mmCIF file of C-alpha atoms in Angstrom:
data_model
loop_
_atom_site.group_PDB
_atom_site.id
_atom_site.type_symbol
_atom_site.label_atom_id
_atom_site.label_comp_id
_atom_site.label_asym_id
_atom_site.label_seq_id
_atom_site.Cartn_x
_atom_site.Cartn_y
_atom_site.Cartn_z
ATOM 1 C CA MET A 1 -198.231 44.027 4.394
ATOM 2 C CA ILE A 2 -195.988 44.048 1.331
ATOM 3 C CA SER A 3 -197.427 42.823 -1.935
ATOM 4 C CA ALA A 4 -195.571 40.328 -4.116
ATOM 5 C CA THR A 5 -195.913 42.752 -7.028
ATOM 6 C CA LYS A 6 -194.493 46.244 -7.254
ATOM 7 C CA PRO A 7 -196.969 49.036 -6.667
ATOM 8 C CA PHE A 8 -197.955 51.326 -9.534
ATOM 9 C CA VAL A 9 -196.418 54.805 -9.148
ATOM 10 C CA LYS A 10 -197.510 57.938 -11.000
ATOM 11 C CA PHE A 11 -196.010 61.414 -10.664
ATOM 12 C CA HIS A 12 -198.598 64.090 -10.012
ATOM 13 C CA LYS A 13 -199.167 67.667 -9.067
ATOM 14 C CA TYR A 14 -201.541 68.129 -6.162
ATOM 15 C CA ASP A 15 -204.443 69.233 -8.343
ATOM 16 C CA ALA A 16 -207.792 68.274 -9.862
ATOM 17 C CA GLU A 17 -206.200 65.537 -12.026
ATOM 18 C CA LEU A 18 -204.923 63.795 -8.895
ATOM 19 C CA ALA A 19 -208.372 64.006 -7.309
ATOM 20 C CA SER A 20 -209.878 62.616 -10.533
ATOM 21 C CA ASP A 21 -207.480 59.633 -10.511
ATOM 22 C CA VAL A 22 -208.269 58.875 -6.859
ATOM 23 C CA HIS A 23 -212.023 59.090 -7.562
ATOM 24 C CA ALA A 24 -211.624 56.742 -10.548
ATOM 25 C CA LEU A 25 -209.729 54.211 -8.435
ATOM 26 C CA ASN A 26 -212.382 54.335 -5.708
ATOM 27 C CA SER A 27 -215.147 53.903 -8.285
ATOM 28 C CA ALA A 28 -213.333 50.848 -9.640
ATOM 29 C CA GLY A 29 -213.365 49.211 -6.208
ATOM 30 C CA TYR A 30 -209.974 50.159 -4.796
ATOM 31 C CA ASN A 31 -210.158 51.146 -1.138
ATOM 32 C CA SER A 32 -208.032 53.634 0.749
ATOM 33 C CA ASP A 33 -205.662 50.912 1.969
ATOM 34 C CA ASP A 34 -204.510 50.371 -1.624
ATOM 35 C CA ILE A 35 -204.136 54.052 -2.582
ATOM 36 C CA TRP A 36 -201.448 56.394 -1.263
ATOM 37 C CA VAL A 37 -200.773 60.034 -2.083
ATOM 38 C CA LEU A 38 -197.210 60.831 -1.048
ATOM 39 C CA LYS A 39 -196.371 64.537 -1.106
ATOM 40 C CA TRP A 40 -192.801 65.710 -0.824
ATOM 41 C CA ASN A 41 -192.671 68.596 1.605
ATOM 42 C CA PRO A 42 -189.325 70.433 1.579
ATOM 43 C CA ASP A 43 -190.361 72.357 4.706
ATOM 44 C CA LYS A 44 -190.150 69.080 6.609
ATOM 45 C CA ASN A 45 -186.539 68.811 5.364
ATOM 46 C CA HIS A 46 -185.880 72.247 6.866
ATOM 47 C CA SER A 47 -185.152 73.560 3.393
ATOM 48 C CA ASN A 48 -184.504 77.247 2.932
ATOM 49 C CA GLN A 49 -184.841 77.132 -0.841
ATOM 50 C CA ARG A 50 -187.272 79.891 -1.745
ATOM 51 C CA ASN A 51 -188.319 78.379 -5.114
ATOM 52 C CA ASN A 52 -189.178 75.059 -3.451
ATOM 53 C CA PHE A 53 -191.188 76.841 -0.772
ATOM 54 C CA TYR A 54 -193.353 78.540 -3.375
ATOM 55 C CA LYS A 55 -193.506 75.466 -5.610
ATOM 56 C CA TYR A 56 -194.892 73.230 -2.880
ATOM 57 C CA SER A 57 -196.560 75.515 -0.374
ATOM 58 C CA THR A 58 -198.597 77.988 -2.395
ATOM 59 C CA HIS A 59 -200.242 75.492 -4.746
ATOM 60 C CA PHE A 60 -201.010 72.834 -2.162
ATOM 61 C CA GLU A 61 -204.737 73.631 -1.908
ATOM 62 C CA SER A 62 -205.493 73.296 -5.642
ATOM 63 C CA ALA A 63 -206.745 69.699 -5.380
ATOM 64 C CA VAL A 64 -210.497 69.304 -5.277
ATOM 65 C CA GLY A 65 -212.532 66.726 -3.435
ATOM 66 C CA HIS A 66 -211.886 64.957 -0.200
ATOM 67 C CA ILE A 67 -209.175 62.585 -1.358
ATOM 68 C CA ASP A 68 -207.939 62.148 2.203
ATOM 69 C CA SER A 69 -211.031 60.024 2.876
ATOM 70 C CA MET A 70 -210.411 57.898 -0.255
ATOM 71 C CA ALA A 71 -206.645 57.445 -0.014
ATOM 72 C CA HIS A 72 -203.879 57.506 2.548
ATOM 73 C CA PHE A 73 -202.175 60.897 2.485
ATOM 74 C CA PHE A 74 -198.536 61.270 3.473
ATOM 75 C CA ASP A 75 -196.891 64.699 3.601
ATOM 76 C CA ASN A 76 -193.279 64.594 4.685
ATOM 77 C CA GLY A 77 -189.624 65.166 3.846
ATOM 78 C CA GLY A 78 -187.291 63.099 1.678
ATOM 79 C CA LYS A 79 -186.046 60.537 4.212
ATOM 80 C CA GLU A 80 -189.531 59.754 5.509
ATOM 81 C CA LEU A 81 -190.868 59.637 1.946
ATOM 82 C CA ARG A 82 -188.242 57.061 0.946
ATOM 83 C CA THR A 83 -189.052 54.985 4.049
ATOM 84 C CA ARG A 84 -192.796 55.040 3.224
ATOM 85 C CA LEU A 85 -192.096 53.978 -0.391
ATOM 86 C CA GLU A 86 -189.993 51.078 0.901
ATOM 87 C CA LYS A 87 -192.856 49.976 3.166
ATOM 88 C CA LEU A 88 -195.109 50.004 0.096
ATOM 89 C CA GLY A 89 -192.817 47.501 -1.652
ATOM 90 C CA LEU A 90 -190.162 49.410 -3.593
ATOM 91 C CA THR A 91 -186.392 48.930 -3.309
ATOM 92 C CA LYS A 92 -184.101 51.538 -1.740
ATOM 93 C CA ASP A 93 -182.721 52.475 -5.172
ATOM 94 C CA GLU A 94 -186.220 52.870 -6.639
ATOM 95 C CA CYS A 95 -187.266 55.017 -3.675
ATOM 96 C CA SER A 96 -184.226 57.269 -3.979
ATOM 97 C CA ALA A 97 -184.769 57.686 -7.725
ATOM 98 C CA LEU A 98 -188.448 58.593 -7.251
ATOM 99 C CA VAL A 99 -187.734 61.145 -4.524
ATOM 100 C CA ARG A 100 -184.880 62.645 -6.566
ATOM 101 C CA GLU A 101 -187.185 63.028 -9.568
ATOM 102 C CA LEU A 102 -189.817 64.704 -7.376
ATOM 103 C CA GLN A 103 -187.201 67.184 -6.207
ATOM 104 C CA GLU A 104 -185.961 67.926 -9.736
ATOM 105 C CA THR A 105 -189.283 68.276 -11.590
ATOM 106 C CA ASP A 106 -192.497 70.275 -11.324
ATOM 107 C CA TYR A 107 -194.335 67.314 -9.795
ATOM 108 C CA THR A 108 -195.259 67.665 -6.135
ATOM 109 C CA CYS A 109 -196.494 64.191 -5.173
ATOM 110 C CA LEU A 110 -196.706 60.525 -6.072
ATOM 111 C CA LEU A 111 -199.841 58.458 -6.491
ATOM 112 C CA VAL A 112 -199.030 54.907 -5.400
ATOM 113 C CA VAL A 113 -201.523 52.105 -6.028
ATOM 114 C CA ARG A 114 -201.121 48.528 -4.839
ATOM 115 C CA ASP A 115 -202.037 45.813 -7.333
ATOM 116 C CA LEU A 116 -203.321 48.069 -10.122
ATOM 117 C CA LYS A 117 -204.806 45.617 -12.617
ATOM 118 C CA ASP A 118 -206.679 47.748 -15.143
ATOM 119 C CA ASN A 119 -206.173 50.907 -17.164
ATOM 120 C CA ILE A 120 -208.280 52.881 -14.711
ATOM 121 C CA ILE A 121 -206.073 55.957 -14.717
ATOM 122 C CA LYS A 122 -204.009 57.594 -17.457
ATOM 123 C CA MET A 123 -200.262 56.948 -17.381
ATOM 124 C CA ASN A 124 -197.766 59.823 -17.336
ATOM 125 C CA ASP A 125 -196.634 61.004 -20.749
#
């Protein structure tokens, strides 16, 4: 089901801050159907880029908590990531821009929240 409003999107690293944001959203009453963690996985794109392998593979376990029980977790390559973002209510251009920024920065995932109404989590700087 696509919401009439755009979902809130925040760039993240897969770490304790992400787990903290997901916990805060759950505590505020958001359920797992409204919270998505979308991780870009270059291995699923069959990438041979060594720096991307180390950037995304070796630091993957640094998140704490069981966020997979509090949010939907999606770990896939660029095309599938764009498709999932579209299903969550973003345009093709927005999806492409978000995935491109993930690929070009130190961020490893996106936190997507449907109908975020309060300042529950800190915005990116």
